[in-house]
Short mmCIF file of C-alpha atoms and ligand atoms in Angstrom, two decimals:
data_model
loop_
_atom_site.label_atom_id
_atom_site.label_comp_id
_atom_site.label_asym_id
_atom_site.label_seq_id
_atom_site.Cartn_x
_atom_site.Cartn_y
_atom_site.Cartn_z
CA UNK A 1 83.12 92.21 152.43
CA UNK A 2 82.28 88.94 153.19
CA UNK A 3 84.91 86.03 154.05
CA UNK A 4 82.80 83.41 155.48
CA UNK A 5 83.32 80.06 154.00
CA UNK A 6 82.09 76.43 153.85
CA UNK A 7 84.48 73.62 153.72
CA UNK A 8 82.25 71.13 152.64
CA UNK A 9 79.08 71.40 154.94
CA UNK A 10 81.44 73.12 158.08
CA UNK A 11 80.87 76.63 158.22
CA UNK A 12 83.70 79.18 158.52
CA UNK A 13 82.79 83.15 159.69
CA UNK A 14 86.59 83.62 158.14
CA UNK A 15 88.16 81.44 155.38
CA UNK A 16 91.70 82.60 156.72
CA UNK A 17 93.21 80.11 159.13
CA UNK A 18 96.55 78.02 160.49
CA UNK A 19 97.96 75.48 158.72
CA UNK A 20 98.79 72.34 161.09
CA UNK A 21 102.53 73.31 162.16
CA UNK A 22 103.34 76.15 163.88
CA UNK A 23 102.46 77.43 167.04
CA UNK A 24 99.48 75.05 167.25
CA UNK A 25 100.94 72.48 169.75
CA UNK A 26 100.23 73.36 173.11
CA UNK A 27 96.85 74.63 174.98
CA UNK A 28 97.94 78.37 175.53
CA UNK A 29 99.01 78.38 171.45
CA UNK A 30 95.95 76.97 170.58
CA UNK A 31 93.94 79.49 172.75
CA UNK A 32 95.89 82.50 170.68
CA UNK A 33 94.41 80.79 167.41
CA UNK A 34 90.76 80.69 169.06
CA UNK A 35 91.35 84.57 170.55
CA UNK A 36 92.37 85.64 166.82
CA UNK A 37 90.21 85.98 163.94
CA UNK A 38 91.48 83.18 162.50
CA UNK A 39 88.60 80.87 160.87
CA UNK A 40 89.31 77.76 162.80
CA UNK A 41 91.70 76.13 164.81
CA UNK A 42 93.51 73.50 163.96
CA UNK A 43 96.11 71.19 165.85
CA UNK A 44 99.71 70.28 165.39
CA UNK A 45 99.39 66.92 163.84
CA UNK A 46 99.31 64.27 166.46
CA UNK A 47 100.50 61.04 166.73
CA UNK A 48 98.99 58.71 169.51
CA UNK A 49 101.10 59.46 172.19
CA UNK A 50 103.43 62.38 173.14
CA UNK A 51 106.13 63.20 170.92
CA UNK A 52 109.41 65.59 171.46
CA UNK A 53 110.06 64.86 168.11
CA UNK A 54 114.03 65.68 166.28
CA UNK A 55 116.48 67.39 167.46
CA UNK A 56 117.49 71.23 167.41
CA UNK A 57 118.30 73.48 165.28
CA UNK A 58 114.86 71.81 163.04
CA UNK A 59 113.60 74.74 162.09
CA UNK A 60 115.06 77.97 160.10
CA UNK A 61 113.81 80.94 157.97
CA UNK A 62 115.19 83.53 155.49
CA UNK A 63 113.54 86.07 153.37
CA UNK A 64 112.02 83.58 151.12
CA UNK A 65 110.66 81.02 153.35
CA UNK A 66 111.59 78.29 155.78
CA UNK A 67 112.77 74.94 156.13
CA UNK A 68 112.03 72.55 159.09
CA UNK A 69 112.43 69.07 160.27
CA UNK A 70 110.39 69.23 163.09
CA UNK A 71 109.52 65.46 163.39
CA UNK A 72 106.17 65.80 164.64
CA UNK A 73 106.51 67.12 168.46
CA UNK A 74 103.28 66.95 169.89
CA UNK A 75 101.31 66.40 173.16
CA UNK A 76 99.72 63.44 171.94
CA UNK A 77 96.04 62.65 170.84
CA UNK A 78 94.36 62.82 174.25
CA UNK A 79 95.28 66.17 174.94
CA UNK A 80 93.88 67.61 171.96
CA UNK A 81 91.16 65.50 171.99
CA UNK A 82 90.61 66.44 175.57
CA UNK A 83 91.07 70.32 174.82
CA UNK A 84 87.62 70.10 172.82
CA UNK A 85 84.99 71.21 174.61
CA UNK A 86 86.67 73.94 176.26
CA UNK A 87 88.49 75.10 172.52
CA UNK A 88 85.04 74.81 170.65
CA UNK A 89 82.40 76.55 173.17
CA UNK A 90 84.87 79.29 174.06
CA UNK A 91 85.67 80.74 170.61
CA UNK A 92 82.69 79.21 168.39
CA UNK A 93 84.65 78.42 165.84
CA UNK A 94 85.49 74.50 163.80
CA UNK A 95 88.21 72.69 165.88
CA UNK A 96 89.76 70.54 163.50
CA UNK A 97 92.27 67.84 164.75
CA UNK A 98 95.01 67.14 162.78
CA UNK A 99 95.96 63.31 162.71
CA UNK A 100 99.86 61.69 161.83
CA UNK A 101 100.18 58.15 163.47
CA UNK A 102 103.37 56.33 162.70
CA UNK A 103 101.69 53.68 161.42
CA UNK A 104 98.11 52.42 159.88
CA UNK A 105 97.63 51.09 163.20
CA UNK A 106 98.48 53.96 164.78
CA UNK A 107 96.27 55.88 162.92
CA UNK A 108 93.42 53.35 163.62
CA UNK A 109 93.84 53.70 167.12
CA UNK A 110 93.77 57.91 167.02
CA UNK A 111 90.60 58.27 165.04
CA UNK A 112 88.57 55.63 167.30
CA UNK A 113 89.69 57.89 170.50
CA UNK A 114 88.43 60.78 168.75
CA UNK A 115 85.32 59.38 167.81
CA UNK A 116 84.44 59.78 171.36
CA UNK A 117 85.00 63.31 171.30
CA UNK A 118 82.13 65.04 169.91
CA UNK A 119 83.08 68.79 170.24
CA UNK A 120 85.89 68.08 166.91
CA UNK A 121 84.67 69.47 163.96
CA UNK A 122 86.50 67.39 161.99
CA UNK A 123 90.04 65.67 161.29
CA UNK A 124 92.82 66.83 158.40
CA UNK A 125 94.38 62.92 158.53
CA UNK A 126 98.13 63.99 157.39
CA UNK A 127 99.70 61.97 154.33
CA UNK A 128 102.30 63.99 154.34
CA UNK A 129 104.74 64.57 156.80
CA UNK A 130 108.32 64.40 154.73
CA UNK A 131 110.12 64.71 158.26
CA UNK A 132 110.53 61.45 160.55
CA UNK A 133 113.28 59.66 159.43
CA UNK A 134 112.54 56.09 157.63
CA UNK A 135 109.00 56.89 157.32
CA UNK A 136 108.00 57.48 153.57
CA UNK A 137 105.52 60.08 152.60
CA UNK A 138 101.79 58.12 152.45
CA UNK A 139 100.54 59.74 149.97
CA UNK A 140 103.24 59.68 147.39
CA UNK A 141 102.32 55.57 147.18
CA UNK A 142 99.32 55.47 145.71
CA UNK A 143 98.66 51.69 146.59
CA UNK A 144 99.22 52.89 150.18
CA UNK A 145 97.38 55.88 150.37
CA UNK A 146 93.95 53.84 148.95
CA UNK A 147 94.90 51.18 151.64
CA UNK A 148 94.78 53.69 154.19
CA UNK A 149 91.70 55.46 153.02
CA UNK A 150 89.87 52.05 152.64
CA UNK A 151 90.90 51.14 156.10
CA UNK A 152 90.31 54.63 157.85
CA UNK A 153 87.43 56.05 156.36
CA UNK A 154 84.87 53.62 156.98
CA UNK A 155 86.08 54.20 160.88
CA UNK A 156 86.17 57.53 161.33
CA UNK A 157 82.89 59.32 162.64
CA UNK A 158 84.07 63.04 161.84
CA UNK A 159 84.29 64.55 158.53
CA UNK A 160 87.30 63.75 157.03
CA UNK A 161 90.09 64.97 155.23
CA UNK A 162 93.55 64.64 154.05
CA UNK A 163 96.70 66.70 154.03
CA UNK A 164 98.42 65.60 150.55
CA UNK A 165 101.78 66.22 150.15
CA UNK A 166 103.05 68.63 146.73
CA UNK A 167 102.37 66.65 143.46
CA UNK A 168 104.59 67.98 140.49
CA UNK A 169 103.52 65.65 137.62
CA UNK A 170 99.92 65.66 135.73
CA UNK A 171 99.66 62.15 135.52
CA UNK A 172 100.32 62.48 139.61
CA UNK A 173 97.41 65.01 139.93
CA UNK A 174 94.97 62.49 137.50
CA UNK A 175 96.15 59.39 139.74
CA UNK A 176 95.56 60.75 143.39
CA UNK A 177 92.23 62.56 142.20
CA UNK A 178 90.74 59.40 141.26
CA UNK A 179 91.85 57.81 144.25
CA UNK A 180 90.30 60.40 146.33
CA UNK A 181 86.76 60.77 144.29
CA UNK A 182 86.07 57.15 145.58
CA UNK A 183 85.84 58.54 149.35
CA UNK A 184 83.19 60.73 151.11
CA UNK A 185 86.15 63.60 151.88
CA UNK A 186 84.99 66.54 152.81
CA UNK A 187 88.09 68.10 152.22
CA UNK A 188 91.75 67.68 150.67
CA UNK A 189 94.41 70.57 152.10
CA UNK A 190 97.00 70.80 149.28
CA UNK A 191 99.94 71.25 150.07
CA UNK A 192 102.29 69.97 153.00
CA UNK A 193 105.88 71.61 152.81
CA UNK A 194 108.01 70.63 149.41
CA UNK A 195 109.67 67.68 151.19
CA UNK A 196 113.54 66.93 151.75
CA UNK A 197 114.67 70.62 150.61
CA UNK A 198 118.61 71.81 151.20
CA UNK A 199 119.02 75.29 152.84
CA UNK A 200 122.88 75.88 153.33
CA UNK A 201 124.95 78.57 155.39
CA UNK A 202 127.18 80.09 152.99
CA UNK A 203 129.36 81.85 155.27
CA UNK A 204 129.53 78.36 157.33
CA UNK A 205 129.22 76.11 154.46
CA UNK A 206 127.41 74.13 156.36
CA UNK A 207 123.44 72.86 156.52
CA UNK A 208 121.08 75.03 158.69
CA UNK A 209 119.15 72.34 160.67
CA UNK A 210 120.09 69.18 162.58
CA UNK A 211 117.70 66.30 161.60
CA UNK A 212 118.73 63.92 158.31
CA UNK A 213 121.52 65.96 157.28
CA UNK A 214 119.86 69.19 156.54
CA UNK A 215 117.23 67.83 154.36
CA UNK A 216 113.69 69.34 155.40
CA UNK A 217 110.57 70.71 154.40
CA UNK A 218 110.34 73.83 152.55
CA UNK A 219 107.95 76.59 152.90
CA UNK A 220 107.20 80.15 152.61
CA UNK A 221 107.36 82.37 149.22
CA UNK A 222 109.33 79.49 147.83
CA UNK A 223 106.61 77.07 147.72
CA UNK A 224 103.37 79.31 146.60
CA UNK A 225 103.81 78.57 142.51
CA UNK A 226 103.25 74.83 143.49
CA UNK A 227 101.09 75.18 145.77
CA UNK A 228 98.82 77.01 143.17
CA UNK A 229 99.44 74.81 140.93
CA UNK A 230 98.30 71.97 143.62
CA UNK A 231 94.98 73.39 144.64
CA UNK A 232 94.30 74.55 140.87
CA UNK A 233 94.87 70.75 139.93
CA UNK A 234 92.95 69.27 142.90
CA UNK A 235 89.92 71.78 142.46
CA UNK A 236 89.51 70.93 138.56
CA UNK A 237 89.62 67.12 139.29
CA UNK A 238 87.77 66.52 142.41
CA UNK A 239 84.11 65.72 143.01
CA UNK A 240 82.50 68.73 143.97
CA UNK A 241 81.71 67.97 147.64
CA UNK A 242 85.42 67.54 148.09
CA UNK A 243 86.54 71.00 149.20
CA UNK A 244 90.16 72.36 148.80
CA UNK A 245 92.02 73.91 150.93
CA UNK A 246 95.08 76.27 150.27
CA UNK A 247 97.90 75.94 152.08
CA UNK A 248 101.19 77.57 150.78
CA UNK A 249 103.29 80.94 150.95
CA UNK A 250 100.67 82.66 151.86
CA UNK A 251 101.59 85.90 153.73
CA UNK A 252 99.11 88.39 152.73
CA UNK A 253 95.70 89.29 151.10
CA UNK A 254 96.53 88.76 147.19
CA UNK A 255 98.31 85.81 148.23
CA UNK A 256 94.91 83.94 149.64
CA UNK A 257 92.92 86.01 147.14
CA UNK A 258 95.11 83.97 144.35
CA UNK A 259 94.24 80.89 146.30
CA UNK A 260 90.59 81.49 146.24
CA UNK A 261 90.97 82.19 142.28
CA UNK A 262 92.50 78.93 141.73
CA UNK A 263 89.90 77.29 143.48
CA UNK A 264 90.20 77.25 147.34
CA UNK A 265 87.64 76.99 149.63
CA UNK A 266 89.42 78.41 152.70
CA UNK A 267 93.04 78.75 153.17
CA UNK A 268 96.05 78.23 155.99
CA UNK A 269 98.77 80.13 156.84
CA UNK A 270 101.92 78.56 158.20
CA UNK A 271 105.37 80.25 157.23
CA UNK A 272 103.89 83.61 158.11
CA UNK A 273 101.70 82.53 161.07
CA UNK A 274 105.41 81.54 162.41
CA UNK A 275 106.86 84.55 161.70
CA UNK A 276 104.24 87.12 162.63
CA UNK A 277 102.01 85.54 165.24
CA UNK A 278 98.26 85.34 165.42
CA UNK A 279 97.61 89.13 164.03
CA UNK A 280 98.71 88.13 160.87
CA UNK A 281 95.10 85.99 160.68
CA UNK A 282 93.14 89.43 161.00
CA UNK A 283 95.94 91.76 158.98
CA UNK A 284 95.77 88.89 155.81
CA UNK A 285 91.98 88.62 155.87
CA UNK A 286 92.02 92.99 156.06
CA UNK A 287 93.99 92.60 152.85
CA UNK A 288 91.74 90.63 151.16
CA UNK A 289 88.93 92.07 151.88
CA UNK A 290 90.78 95.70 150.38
CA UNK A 291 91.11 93.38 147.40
CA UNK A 292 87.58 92.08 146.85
CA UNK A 293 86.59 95.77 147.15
CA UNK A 294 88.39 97.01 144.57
CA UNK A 295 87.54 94.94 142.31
CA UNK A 296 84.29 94.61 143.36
CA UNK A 297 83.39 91.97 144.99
CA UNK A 298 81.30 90.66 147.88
CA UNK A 299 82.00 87.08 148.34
CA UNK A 300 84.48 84.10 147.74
CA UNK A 301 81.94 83.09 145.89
CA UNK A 302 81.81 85.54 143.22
CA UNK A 303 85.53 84.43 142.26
CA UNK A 304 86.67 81.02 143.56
CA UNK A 305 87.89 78.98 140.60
CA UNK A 306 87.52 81.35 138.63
CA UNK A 307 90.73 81.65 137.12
CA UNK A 308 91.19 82.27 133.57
CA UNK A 309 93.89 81.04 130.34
CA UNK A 310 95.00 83.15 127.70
C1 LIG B 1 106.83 68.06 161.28
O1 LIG B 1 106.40 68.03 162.44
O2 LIG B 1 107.87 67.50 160.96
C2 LIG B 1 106.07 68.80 160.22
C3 LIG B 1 104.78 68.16 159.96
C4 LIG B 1 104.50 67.98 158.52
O3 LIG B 1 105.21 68.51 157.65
O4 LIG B 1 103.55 67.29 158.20
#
């Protein structure tokens, strides 16, 4: 069974990989991704320099998911631009950079240092973030996010693509999509964590992480309906050279196989990636290949987007 994908024009041997978050921050976790059978490896989103980001306890999980405020702790654009060369020519696989400057101009300023890096595959620019305090989520103003786009894609010398943050409204899904068919994306990864969630302690009455109060991003089993619902949107109203890319409460094979129905050209794995480690690239894409079988298929392509109404 066959799992290879393209995301746009970049080839994937396995349309299972991590979602920018977890355990994608430093070199050695970024090696585990490569070692894996994950399809790609992709970066903790990174601002221009090194970040520590908020403080601890910022992220928590239960049975149905997680919530974090991480803040974006990173090592800064140079090291993962530097990491390149050695991350793409050891595992032969994309290396995909993802991008979260502060600002516009921070963002500027990222994308032209990574244009000198030709070993990055591409670069998931994130709109999304719900997590540093004061800072709005881009891409829920739409003025904003076309500002951004204008400014940044005319720049940016890899393929391009955003991280959008959960929509929950039609007209929402109509507005962004014709924002984004004016662009040469070659990809939009829906969705970012369901932003400024409330997990409580019972037994403490009390919040479970530090940063603004409790408030964080949610994830895990909690999240996958929208997150359907997201990529289902996104795939029915985007230009066709504008891939999608699942990202939400996925831990197994029927979850990315629903993914894939809905539309999805390749799909991440965060919640679980956090929980399990990097076997849970090679145990999810087992799963769905099971699946395909038994219904008898040999490719994504015999049923992405092919979900059906009653
Ligand atoms: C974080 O670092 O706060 C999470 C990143 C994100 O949700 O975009």
């Amino acid at each position: 069974m066959n799992l290879s994908a393209y995301v746009n024009e970049i080839h994937l041997n396995n349309c299972i990989y991590n979602a920018s978050g977890p355990k994608c921050t430093t070199d050695k976790e970024l090696h585990a991704i490569g070692k894996s059978q994950a399809g790609a490896i992709l970066t903790k989103s990174s601002t221009f320099e090194h970040r520590i980001g908020n403080p601890e306890p910022r992220y928590i999980e239960n049975q149905l998911g997680s919530i974090n405020s991480m803040g974006l702790p990173n090592m800064g654009q140079q090291y993962y631009n530097t990491l390149a060369p050695i991350l793409s020519t050891t595992y032969q696989k994309p290396y995909i950079v993802s991008v979260a400057g502060l600002s516009l101009e921070e963002n500027i300023n990222i994308i032209k240092a990574l244009n000198q890096q030709k070993d990055i595959t591409a670069i998931e620019l994130n709109l999304s973030c719900p997590n540093v305090p004061n800072k709005p989520q881009t891409a829920y103003d739409f003025e904003r996010t076309q500002t951004v786009l204008d400014t940044i894609v005319p720049i940016c010398q890899h393929k391009l693509g955003v991280k959008l943050p959960p929509y929950f409204d039609l007209i929402h899904f109509q507005q962004m999509a014709e924002i984004l068919n004016q662009y040469p994306l070659a990809f939009v990864t829906c969705i970012n964590s369901i932003g400024n969630g409330l997990v409580i302690d019972v037994d403490k009455e009390q919040v479970v992480i530090k940063p603004k109060h409790g408030f964080g991003g949610i994830g895990g089993d909690y999240i996958k309906p929208t997150a359907l619902a997201n990529v289902r949107q996104f795939y029915l109203l985007l230009k066709r050279e504008i891939s999608v890319i699942a990202c939400g409460g996925v831990k197994n094979g029927t979850d990315a196989f629903e993914h894939i129905l809905c539309g999805a050209a390749a799909v991440q794995v965060g919640t679980q990636f956090m929980r399990e480690g990097a076997n849970c690239f090679e145990r999810i894409s087992q799963e769905l290949q099971v699946l395909m079988q038994k219904k008898g298929y040999q490719c994504l392509d015999d049923f992405r987007g092919k979900l059906q109404s009653i």
